[in-house]
């Protein structure tokens, strides 16, 4: 599974960081950064939560 | 239901219902019964507003999220069909980017996102804990009963946002009084306009000072954007006004209303009092955000292109109102939604809205509420209401719902 982030859509709500801190961080302006494009299985639930709650629909989890 | 059945109902049965609807007085934490009936009937229905206009009321969670995340839905109050909450405010201008669409909305919003990043907010947690502990110390040393809103709920967000912006807290009486007027629906447009202009004038003065002599605060950073030619004085003042107001009434009312809701649910309150688990407290904050409803008048938008949704076609130029309090009680999403259950996973609530306008200050609000709910009931385990529930005055007359005062003793 691969995580895709469209940072230009991000509204800096920080929801992804709260849902999956090992996979997402924020830059100095609060815009999301992807730390790990292919997170380990134990982080996938957090990523799915981030996909579900991201208000800007900027995150996707895709099959490879 | 009883109220509806006993109403004389002079209008035709298919009459468009008025919004907002009255709440059931015995259930001040629940949405109006008429709103729940509408949700059960259909995801969208027409309602009539104060000015006779008839926008769509969106009552179900899925349709609310879809519309709030749709670029064909405008937050610009000048868009045709935009459903206003009250008569147009007298010459107070726009409340910065929350009343704009992308790309200008995104450009302005990104200028002030930095201090609200999760890790920056976490770094403020010890300072907020000190503020909360200090206010509780003062409460315990002072008289009982006391108004919790006055001595605790309002000072917390006020102190925090003043610190963040760089507004001297000594001035808080001035702008607290003015913001109260600005969010009171019964204030005249003239009163609201004057209050807004007075606070804006005060902030414009402060921005001028920070332009000349920058400090390490958010107002200085906004003033820097003026110097760089990225913002006009007017835009910078509107932005400062937005941040000052948005952080105040919302968090203060969540603290007071949340405390009252917990005092009415002693089993749930005990869970908070007895836990040392920050994860549990964080989850409890999400559930209180879902269960309560500070922004009871809904997220308002105008549709710029025809949109087919929920079995209806919303036409370009029609207004839509997404009432998050009823979206958060959608039984399709939250089982047994009218029950306050601090152990449930409530993270998908729409208390902060959804889409590109979702609340900018939510990490700060969450952290403040976590500190408050995780501290107050432990430090004052005997906290109890000092007035019967029927004597508590709820803020149906304000843009932000809550209580006017909450007498408590211990």
Short mmCIF file of C-alpha atoms in Angstrom, two decimals:
data_model
loop_
_atom_site.label_atom_id
_atom_site.label_comp_id
_atom_site.label_asym_id
_atom_site.label_seq_id
_atom_site.Cartn_x
_atom_site.Cartn_y
_atom_site.Cartn_z
CA UNK A 1 0.00 0.00 0.00
CA UNK A 2 1.27 3.46 -0.90
CA UNK A 3 0.28 6.80 0.63
CA UNK A 4 -0.21 9.80 -1.65
CA UNK A 5 -0.40 13.35 -0.37
CA UNK A 6 -1.37 16.42 -2.39
CA UNK A 7 0.29 19.09 -0.27
CA UNK A 8 -1.12 21.96 -2.36
CA UNK A 9 -4.62 20.97 -1.22
CA UNK A 10 -3.63 20.83 2.49
CA UNK A 11 -5.38 23.27 4.84
CA UNK A 12 -3.06 22.59 7.80
CA UNK A 13 -5.75 21.14 10.05
CA UNK A 14 -3.20 18.71 11.50
CA UNK A 15 -5.69 15.85 11.50
CA UNK A 16 -3.33 13.46 9.71
CA UNK A 17 -0.59 14.07 12.31
CA UNK A 18 -3.02 13.26 15.11
CA UNK A 19 -4.18 10.11 13.32
CA UNK A 20 -0.78 8.76 12.20
CA UNK A 21 2.19 10.55 13.72
CA UNK A 22 4.70 8.08 12.27
CA UNK A 23 3.53 8.72 8.73
CA UNK A 24 2.71 12.45 8.67
CA UNK A 25 4.26 15.62 10.01
CA UNK A 26 3.77 19.35 9.31
CA UNK A 27 6.19 21.91 7.89
CA UNK A 28 6.82 25.34 9.45
CA UNK A 29 3.50 26.61 8.05
CA UNK A 30 1.52 23.62 9.26
CA UNK A 31 1.26 22.04 5.79
CA UNK A 32 1.34 18.24 5.84
CA UNK A 33 4.52 16.35 5.01
CA UNK A 34 4.61 12.66 4.12
CA UNK A 35 7.29 10.94 6.23
CA UNK A 36 6.74 7.43 4.97
CA UNK A 37 5.23 6.61 1.56
CA UNK A 38 4.98 2.91 2.32
CA UNK A 39 4.13 2.59 5.99
CA UNK A 40 4.38 -0.70 7.83
CA UNK A 41 1.15 -2.65 8.37
CA UNK A 42 0.73 -1.47 11.97
CA UNK A 43 0.42 2.14 10.78
CA UNK A 44 -2.22 1.47 8.11
CA UNK A 45 -5.23 1.88 10.39
CA UNK A 46 -3.96 5.33 11.37
CA UNK A 47 -3.45 6.22 7.70
CA UNK A 48 -7.00 5.06 6.85
CA UNK A 49 -8.29 7.28 9.67
CA UNK A 50 -6.24 10.20 8.26
CA UNK A 51 -7.76 9.60 4.80
CA UNK A 52 -11.24 9.59 6.34
CA UNK A 53 -10.87 12.77 8.40
CA UNK A 54 -8.64 14.93 6.18
CA UNK A 55 -10.97 17.88 5.53
CA UNK A 56 -9.27 18.76 2.25
CA UNK A 57 -9.33 15.19 0.85
CA UNK A 58 -5.59 15.56 0.24
CA UNK A 59 -4.56 12.02 1.26
CA UNK A 60 -5.08 8.72 -0.57
CA UNK A 61 -4.05 5.15 0.20
CA UNK A 62 -3.54 3.23 -3.05
CA UNK A 63 -2.86 -0.40 -3.91
CA UNK A 64 0.39 -1.00 -5.69
CA UNK B 1 -42.90 16.10 19.96
CA UNK B 2 -45.45 17.18 22.55
CA UNK B 3 -44.80 20.82 21.74
CA UNK B 4 -45.34 20.26 18.06
CA UNK B 5 -48.62 18.40 18.61
CA UNK B 6 -50.02 21.05 20.92
CA UNK B 7 -49.00 23.96 18.67
CA UNK B 8 -51.96 25.66 16.99
CA UNK B 9 -50.20 25.16 13.60
CA UNK B 10 -52.00 27.87 11.62
CA UNK B 11 -49.93 27.20 8.50
CA UNK B 12 -50.65 24.64 5.79
CA UNK B 13 -49.27 21.17 6.55
CA UNK B 14 -46.69 21.44 3.76
CA UNK B 15 -45.47 24.84 4.96
CA UNK B 16 -41.73 25.33 4.92
CA UNK B 17 -40.47 25.15 8.53
CA UNK B 18 -38.67 28.10 10.03
CA UNK B 19 -34.99 27.85 10.99
CA UNK B 20 -33.63 27.97 13.64
CA UNK B 21 -36.15 25.85 15.50
CA UNK B 22 -36.84 25.99 19.24
CA UNK B 23 -35.08 23.46 21.44
CA UNK B 24 -36.95 21.17 23.85
CA UNK B 25 -36.43 23.07 27.11
CA UNK B 26 -35.88 19.90 29.15
CA UNK B 27 -33.10 18.75 26.79
CA UNK B 28 -30.79 21.75 26.31
CA UNK B 29 -27.99 19.48 25.01
CA UNK B 30 -30.09 17.90 22.27
CA UNK B 31 -30.90 19.37 18.86
CA UNK B 32 -34.43 20.73 18.44
CA UNK B 33 -36.93 17.83 18.04
CA UNK B 34 -38.13 19.34 14.72
CA UNK B 35 -34.57 19.09 13.39
CA UNK B 36 -34.41 15.41 14.30
CA UNK B 37 -37.74 14.83 12.53
CA UNK B 38 -36.41 16.52 9.38
CA UNK B 39 -33.28 14.37 9.47
CA UNK B 40 -35.39 11.21 9.73
CA UNK B 41 -37.47 12.29 6.70
CA UNK B 42 -34.78 13.33 4.19
CA UNK B 43 -31.14 14.44 3.97
CA UNK B 44 -32.14 17.90 2.65
CA UNK B 45 -35.23 20.01 3.16
CA UNK B 46 -36.11 23.63 2.50
CA UNK B 47 -36.41 25.94 5.50
CA UNK B 48 -37.39 29.58 5.88
CA UNK B 49 -35.00 32.10 7.43
CA UNK B 50 -35.56 35.40 9.25
CA UNK B 51 -35.58 37.32 5.94
CA UNK B 52 -38.08 35.03 4.20
CA UNK B 53 -35.44 33.32 2.07
CA UNK B 54 -35.67 29.53 1.68
CA UNK B 55 -32.30 27.79 1.58
CA UNK B 56 -31.74 24.03 1.87
CA UNK B 57 -31.14 22.60 5.33
CA UNK B 58 -28.75 19.65 5.17
CA UNK B 59 -29.32 17.37 8.13
CA UNK B 60 -27.44 14.15 7.38
CA UNK B 61 -23.74 13.60 7.93
CA UNK B 62 -22.76 12.23 4.50
CA UNK B 63 -24.44 15.07 2.59
CA UNK B 64 -23.01 17.67 4.98
CA UNK B 65 -19.46 16.42 4.43
CA UNK B 66 -19.94 16.14 0.67
CA UNK B 67 -21.22 19.71 0.34
CA UNK B 68 -18.66 21.22 2.73
CA UNK B 69 -15.92 19.57 0.67
CA UNK B 70 -17.34 20.66 -2.71
CA UNK B 71 -15.59 23.46 -4.61
CA UNK B 72 -18.95 24.45 -6.22
CA UNK B 73 -20.11 25.56 -2.78
CA UNK B 74 -19.09 29.11 -1.86
CA UNK B 75 -18.37 30.57 1.58
CA UNK B 76 -18.42 34.10 0.16
CA UNK B 77 -21.19 36.00 1.92
CA UNK B 78 -21.64 38.09 -1.26
CA UNK B 79 -22.47 35.02 -3.38
CA UNK B 80 -26.09 35.05 -4.67
CA UNK B 81 -28.32 33.04 -2.35
CA UNK B 82 -25.94 33.05 0.64
CA UNK B 83 -28.11 32.45 3.74
CA UNK B 84 -27.24 35.12 6.30
CA UNK B 85 -27.68 34.49 10.03
CA UNK B 86 -29.16 37.90 10.77
CA UNK B 87 -29.54 41.26 9.11
CA UNK B 88 -26.37 42.31 7.30
CA UNK B 89 -23.91 43.72 9.77
CA UNK B 90 -23.53 47.43 9.43
CA UNK B 91 -20.37 48.12 7.46
CA UNK B 92 -18.09 45.80 9.38
CA UNK B 93 -16.59 44.15 6.31
CA UNK B 94 -15.69 40.52 5.93
CA UNK B 95 -14.33 38.36 8.70
CA UNK B 96 -11.23 37.60 6.64
CA UNK B 97 -10.73 34.27 4.88
CA UNK B 98 -13.64 32.37 6.44
CA UNK B 99 -15.89 34.44 4.17
CA UNK B 100 -13.82 33.91 1.01
CA UNK B 101 -13.23 31.16 -1.54
CA UNK B 102 -10.00 29.72 -2.90
CA UNK B 103 -7.52 30.78 -4.14
CA UNK B 104 -7.65 33.97 -2.02
CA UNK B 105 -8.94 32.01 0.99
CA UNK B 106 -5.98 29.60 0.82
CA UNK B 107 -3.47 32.42 0.32
CA UNK B 108 -4.64 34.29 3.43
CA UNK B 109 -5.24 31.21 5.58
CA UNK B 110 -1.73 29.88 4.98
CA UNK B 111 -0.31 33.10 6.42
CA UNK B 112 -1.56 32.18 9.89
CA UNK B 113 -1.46 28.37 9.98
CA UNK B 114 2.03 28.08 11.53
CA UNK B 115 1.16 28.54 15.24
CA UNK B 116 -1.70 26.02 15.01
CA UNK B 117 0.44 23.08 13.85
CA UNK B 118 0.07 20.09 16.16
CA UNK B 119 3.63 20.19 17.54
CA UNK B 120 3.58 23.97 18.08
CA UNK B 121 0.32 23.60 19.98
CA UNK B 122 1.77 20.72 22.04
CA UNK B 123 4.63 23.00 23.04
CA UNK B 124 2.04 25.34 24.58
CA UNK B 125 0.46 22.58 26.69
CA UNK B 126 2.56 23.22 29.85
CA UNK B 127 1.70 26.94 29.71
CA UNK B 128 -2.03 26.15 29.31
CA UNK B 129 -1.78 23.66 32.21
CA UNK B 130 -0.29 26.46 34.37
CA UNK B 131 -3.12 28.83 33.36
CA UNK B 132 -5.77 26.19 34.18
CA UNK B 133 -4.13 25.26 37.51
CA UNK B 134 -3.78 28.93 38.45
CA UNK B 135 -7.45 29.66 37.74
CA UNK B 136 -8.50 26.59 39.78
CA UNK B 137 -6.25 27.75 42.66
CA UNK B 138 -8.00 31.13 42.54
CA UNK B 139 -11.43 29.45 42.46
CA UNK B 140 -10.64 27.29 45.48
CA UNK B 141 -9.30 30.29 47.38
CA UNK B 142 -12.34 32.41 46.53
CA UNK B 143 -16.07 32.35 47.33
CA UNK B 144 -18.42 29.47 46.49
CA UNK B 145 -20.78 29.44 44.61
CA UNK B 146 -19.28 31.25 41.68
CA UNK B 147 -20.00 31.67 37.96
CA UNK B 148 -17.77 29.15 36.16
CA UNK B 149 -18.03 31.09 32.87
CA UNK B 150 -16.70 34.24 34.48
CA UNK B 151 -13.86 32.82 36.56
CA UNK B 152 -12.76 29.87 34.44
CA UNK B 153 -14.36 29.09 31.07
CA UNK B 154 -13.85 32.47 29.41
CA UNK B 155 -10.45 33.44 30.89
CA UNK B 156 -8.75 30.26 29.55
CA UNK B 157 -9.18 30.76 25.78
CA UNK B 158 -8.90 34.50 26.30
CA UNK B 159 -5.50 34.25 28.01
CA UNK B 160 -4.25 31.74 25.45
CA UNK B 161 -5.31 33.62 22.30
CA UNK B 162 -4.05 36.93 23.75
CA UNK B 163 -0.68 35.32 24.41
CA UNK B 164 -0.55 33.81 20.92
CA UNK B 165 -1.58 37.01 19.14
CA UNK B 166 0.35 39.36 21.38
CA UNK B 167 -2.68 41.25 22.66
CA UNK B 168 -2.12 42.56 26.21
CA UNK B 169 -4.45 40.52 28.45
CA UNK B 170 -5.06 43.63 30.57
CA UNK B 171 -7.28 44.79 27.70
CA UNK B 172 -9.47 41.69 27.88
CA UNK B 173 -12.50 43.39 29.47
CA UNK B 174 -12.69 45.75 26.52
CA UNK B 175 -12.73 43.15 23.78
CA UNK B 176 -14.66 40.49 25.72
CA UNK B 177 -17.54 42.95 26.12
CA UNK B 178 -17.36 43.89 22.45
CA UNK B 179 -17.15 40.32 21.17
CA UNK B 180 -20.19 39.44 23.31
CA UNK B 181 -22.14 42.10 21.44
CA UNK B 182 -20.80 40.91 18.10
CA UNK B 183 -22.08 37.34 18.62
CA UNK B 184 -25.44 38.28 20.16
CA UNK B 185 -28.20 37.77 17.59
CA UNK B 186 -30.48 40.17 19.49
CA UNK B 187 -27.97 43.03 19.11
CA UNK B 188 -28.98 45.50 16.42
CA UNK B 189 -26.87 45.67 13.26
CA UNK B 190 -25.78 49.13 14.48
CA UNK B 191 -24.65 47.72 17.85
CA UNK B 192 -22.82 44.84 16.22
CA UNK B 193 -21.27 47.15 13.65
CA UNK B 194 -20.04 49.57 16.31
CA UNK B 195 -18.59 46.80 18.51
CA UNK B 196 -16.85 45.31 15.50
CA UNK B 197 -15.43 48.66 14.38
CA UNK B 198 -14.19 49.46 17.91
CA UNK B 199 -12.31 46.15 18.24
CA UNK B 200 -11.02 46.49 14.66
CA UNK B 201 -9.78 49.99 15.47
CA UNK B 202 -8.02 48.70 18.56
CA UNK B 203 -6.37 45.87 16.58
CA UNK B 204 -5.37 48.24 13.77
CA UNK B 205 -3.57 50.35 16.38
CA UNK B 206 -1.82 47.31 17.80
CA UNK B 207 -0.78 46.16 14.30
CA UNK B 208 0.70 49.63 13.72
CA UNK B 209 2.78 49.26 16.89
CA UNK B 210 4.01 45.79 15.82
CA UNK B 211 4.89 47.15 12.36
CA UNK B 212 7.17 49.69 14.00
CA UNK B 213 8.49 47.31 16.65
CA UNK B 214 7.95 43.59 15.94
CA UNK B 215 7.77 41.06 18.76
CA UNK B 216 7.63 37.26 18.78
CA UNK B 217 3.88 36.96 18.32
CA UNK B 218 1.26 36.32 15.62
CA UNK B 219 0.23 39.98 15.25
CA UNK B 220 3.86 40.86 14.47
CA UNK B 221 3.93 38.11 11.86
CA UNK B 222 0.71 39.49 10.32
CA UNK B 223 2.17 43.02 10.43
CA UNK B 224 5.20 41.64 8.59
CA UNK B 225 2.87 40.67 5.73
CA UNK B 226 1.75 44.29 5.49
CA UNK B 227 5.37 45.39 5.27
CA UNK B 228 5.97 42.78 2.54
CA UNK B 229 3.00 44.08 0.53
CA UNK B 230 1.07 40.79 0.88
CA UNK B 231 -1.74 42.23 2.99
CA UNK B 232 -3.40 45.61 3.23
CA UNK B 233 -3.90 47.16 6.69
CA UNK B 234 -7.60 46.39 6.31
CA UNK B 235 -7.01 42.70 5.49
CA UNK B 236 -4.54 42.35 8.36
CA UNK B 237 -7.02 43.87 10.80
CA UNK B 238 -9.81 41.55 9.61
CA UNK B 239 -7.48 38.60 10.10
CA UNK B 240 -6.55 39.67 13.62
CA UNK B 241 -10.24 40.20 14.43
CA UNK B 242 -11.12 36.72 13.16
CA UNK B 243 -8.44 35.04 15.28
CA UNK B 244 -9.34 37.02 18.38
CA UNK B 245 -13.06 36.26 18.15
CA UNK B 246 -12.97 32.69 16.83
CA UNK B 247 -10.89 31.42 19.72
CA UNK B 248 -12.97 33.04 22.45
CA UNK B 249 -16.64 32.18 22.50
CA UNK B 250 -16.30 28.70 20.99
CA UNK B 251 -13.83 27.23 23.49
CA UNK B 252 -15.35 29.11 26.45
CA UNK B 253 -18.78 27.70 25.68
CA UNK B 254 -17.42 24.18 25.15
CA UNK B 255 -15.85 24.38 28.63
CA UNK B 256 -19.02 25.61 30.36
CA UNK B 257 -21.56 23.58 28.39
CA UNK B 258 -19.34 20.47 28.58
CA UNK B 259 -19.06 20.82 32.35
CA UNK B 260 -22.82 21.20 32.70
CA UNK B 261 -23.42 18.16 30.47
CA UNK B 262 -20.97 16.12 32.55
CA UNK B 263 -22.53 17.26 35.84
CA UNK B 264 -25.85 15.96 34.45
CA UNK B 265 -24.17 12.65 33.56
CA UNK B 266 -22.31 11.68 36.77
CA UNK B 267 -21.33 8.23 35.48
CA UNK B 268 -19.51 9.80 32.53
CA UNK B 269 -17.98 12.50 34.72
CA UNK B 270 -16.58 9.79 37.02
CA UNK B 271 -14.76 8.23 34.05
CA UNK B 272 -12.91 11.50 33.47
CA UNK B 273 -12.23 12.07 37.15
CA UNK B 274 -10.73 8.65 37.62
CA UNK B 275 -8.56 8.32 34.53
CA UNK B 276 -4.86 9.13 34.17
CA UNK B 277 -4.83 8.15 30.51
CA UNK B 278 -4.33 11.14 28.17
CA UNK B 279 -5.67 9.02 25.28
CA UNK B 280 -8.96 8.56 27.14
CA UNK B 281 -9.19 12.29 27.84
CA UNK B 282 -8.49 13.04 24.17
CA UNK B 283 -11.27 10.64 23.15
CA UNK B 284 -13.63 12.21 25.70
CA UNK B 285 -12.97 15.64 24.17
CA UNK B 286 -13.96 14.29 20.73
CA UNK B 287 -17.18 12.82 22.14
CA UNK B 288 -18.08 16.09 23.89
CA UNK B 289 -17.41 17.95 20.63
CA UNK B 290 -19.73 15.51 18.84
CA UNK B 291 -22.44 15.54 21.49
CA UNK B 292 -22.61 19.28 22.12
CA UNK B 293 -23.25 21.93 19.50
CA UNK B 294 -21.61 25.29 19.88
CA UNK B 295 -22.13 26.40 16.26
CA UNK B 296 -25.86 25.71 16.36
CA UNK B 297 -26.78 27.94 13.42
CA UNK B 298 -24.83 25.75 11.02
CA UNK B 299 -22.15 26.17 8.39
CA UNK B 300 -23.63 28.38 5.67
CA UNK B 301 -22.80 28.39 1.98
CA UNK B 302 -24.14 29.37 -1.46
CA UNK B 303 -24.12 26.97 -4.38
CA UNK B 304 -22.47 28.33 -7.55
CA UNK B 305 -23.37 25.47 -9.95
CA UNK B 306 -26.26 22.99 -9.92
CA UNK B 307 -25.45 20.06 -7.63
CA UNK B 308 -27.40 16.79 -7.48
CA UNK B 309 -27.28 15.33 -3.98
CA UNK B 310 -29.51 13.44 -1.55
CA UNK B 311 -32.30 13.02 -4.11
CA UNK B 312 -32.47 16.77 -4.82
CA UNK B 313 -30.97 19.23 -7.25
CA UNK B 314 -29.60 22.30 -5.52
CA UNK B 315 -29.65 25.06 -8.11
CA UNK B 316 -26.90 27.61 -8.62
CA UNK B 317 -27.75 30.64 -6.51
CA UNK B 318 -29.46 28.66 -3.74
CA UNK B 319 -28.25 28.66 -0.16
CA UNK B 320 -27.34 25.61 1.92
CA UNK B 321 -27.02 25.28 5.70
CA UNK B 322 -25.14 22.32 7.15
CA UNK B 323 -26.21 22.03 10.78
CA UNK B 324 -23.35 20.11 12.34
CA UNK B 325 -25.17 19.45 15.61
CA UNK B 326 -27.67 17.23 13.79
CA UNK B 327 -25.00 15.76 11.48
CA UNK B 328 -23.16 14.66 14.61
CA UNK B 329 -26.33 12.88 15.79
CA UNK B 330 -26.79 10.96 12.53
CA UNK B 331 -27.61 7.36 13.56
CA UNK B 332 -26.08 6.09 10.29
CA UNK B 333 -22.67 7.23 11.56
CA UNK B 334 -22.87 7.22 15.37
CA UNK B 335 -24.74 4.39 17.10
CA UNK B 336 -27.24 5.55 19.73
CA UNK B 337 -26.26 9.14 18.87
CA UNK B 338 -28.20 10.92 21.62
CA UNK B 339 -26.22 9.17 24.35
CA UNK B 340 -23.11 10.89 25.75
CA UNK B 341 -20.56 8.07 25.78
CA UNK B 342 -16.99 9.12 26.50
CA UNK B 343 -15.71 5.67 25.56
CA UNK B 344 -16.90 5.77 21.94
CA UNK B 345 -14.72 6.65 18.93
CA UNK B 346 -16.20 10.00 17.89
CA UNK B 347 -13.26 11.36 15.88
CA UNK B 348 -15.21 11.66 12.62
CA UNK B 349 -17.56 14.31 13.99
CA UNK B 350 -18.11 17.55 12.06
CA UNK B 351 -17.99 19.90 15.06
CA UNK B 352 -15.13 21.79 13.40
CA UNK B 353 -16.81 21.66 9.99
CA UNK B 354 -15.27 19.93 7.00
CA UNK B 355 -13.59 20.89 3.74
CA UNK B 356 -11.09 23.68 3.16
CA UNK B 357 -12.74 25.92 5.77
CA UNK B 358 -12.46 23.38 8.59
CA UNK B 359 -11.52 25.21 11.80
CA UNK B 360 -7.95 26.46 11.72
CA UNK B 361 -7.66 26.57 15.51
CA UNK B 362 -8.84 23.01 16.15
CA UNK B 363 -5.49 21.64 17.43
CA UNK B 364 -5.42 24.51 19.94
CA UNK B 365 -9.07 24.02 20.92
CA UNK B 366 -8.51 20.28 21.40
CA UNK B 367 -5.45 20.81 23.58
CA UNK B 368 -7.16 23.45 25.74
CA UNK B 369 -10.19 21.19 26.23
CA UNK B 370 -7.99 18.19 27.02
CA UNK B 371 -6.20 20.16 29.72
CA UNK B 372 -9.47 21.52 31.13
CA UNK B 373 -11.50 18.29 31.12
CA UNK B 374 -8.46 16.35 32.35
CA UNK B 375 -7.84 18.72 35.28
CA UNK B 376 -10.95 20.51 36.57
CA UNK B 377 -12.95 17.52 37.86
CA UNK B 378 -9.90 15.89 39.45
CA UNK B 379 -8.88 19.08 41.24
CA UNK B 380 -12.46 19.86 42.36
CA UNK B 381 -14.07 16.41 42.71
CA UNK B 382 -17.06 17.83 44.58
CA UNK B 383 -17.90 20.36 41.83
CA UNK B 384 -21.68 20.64 41.46
CA UNK B 385 -24.27 22.98 39.93
CA UNK B 386 -25.39 25.77 42.29
CA UNK B 387 -28.66 26.35 40.41
CA UNK B 388 -31.32 23.98 39.05
CA UNK B 389 -31.02 23.19 35.35
CA UNK B 390 -34.25 25.03 34.54
CA UNK B 391 -32.71 28.26 35.88
CA UNK B 392 -29.64 28.09 33.64
CA UNK B 393 -29.97 30.50 30.71
CA UNK B 394 -28.89 28.93 27.42
CA UNK B 395 -27.58 31.02 24.53
CA UNK B 396 -30.28 30.45 21.95
CA UNK B 397 -29.95 34.20 21.33
CA UNK B 398 -26.30 34.08 20.24
CA UNK B 399 -24.42 32.95 17.13
CA UNK B 400 -22.50 30.59 19.41
CA UNK B 401 -24.53 28.30 21.68
CA UNK B 402 -23.69 27.74 25.33
CA UNK B 403 -24.71 29.10 28.70
CA UNK B 404 -24.78 32.76 29.76
CA UNK B 405 -23.62 31.80 33.24
CA UNK B 406 -23.00 28.57 35.13
CA UNK B 407 -23.23 28.89 38.92
CA UNK B 408 -21.20 26.11 40.58
CA UNK B 409 -20.18 25.23 44.11
CA UNK B 410 -18.00 22.54 45.70
#
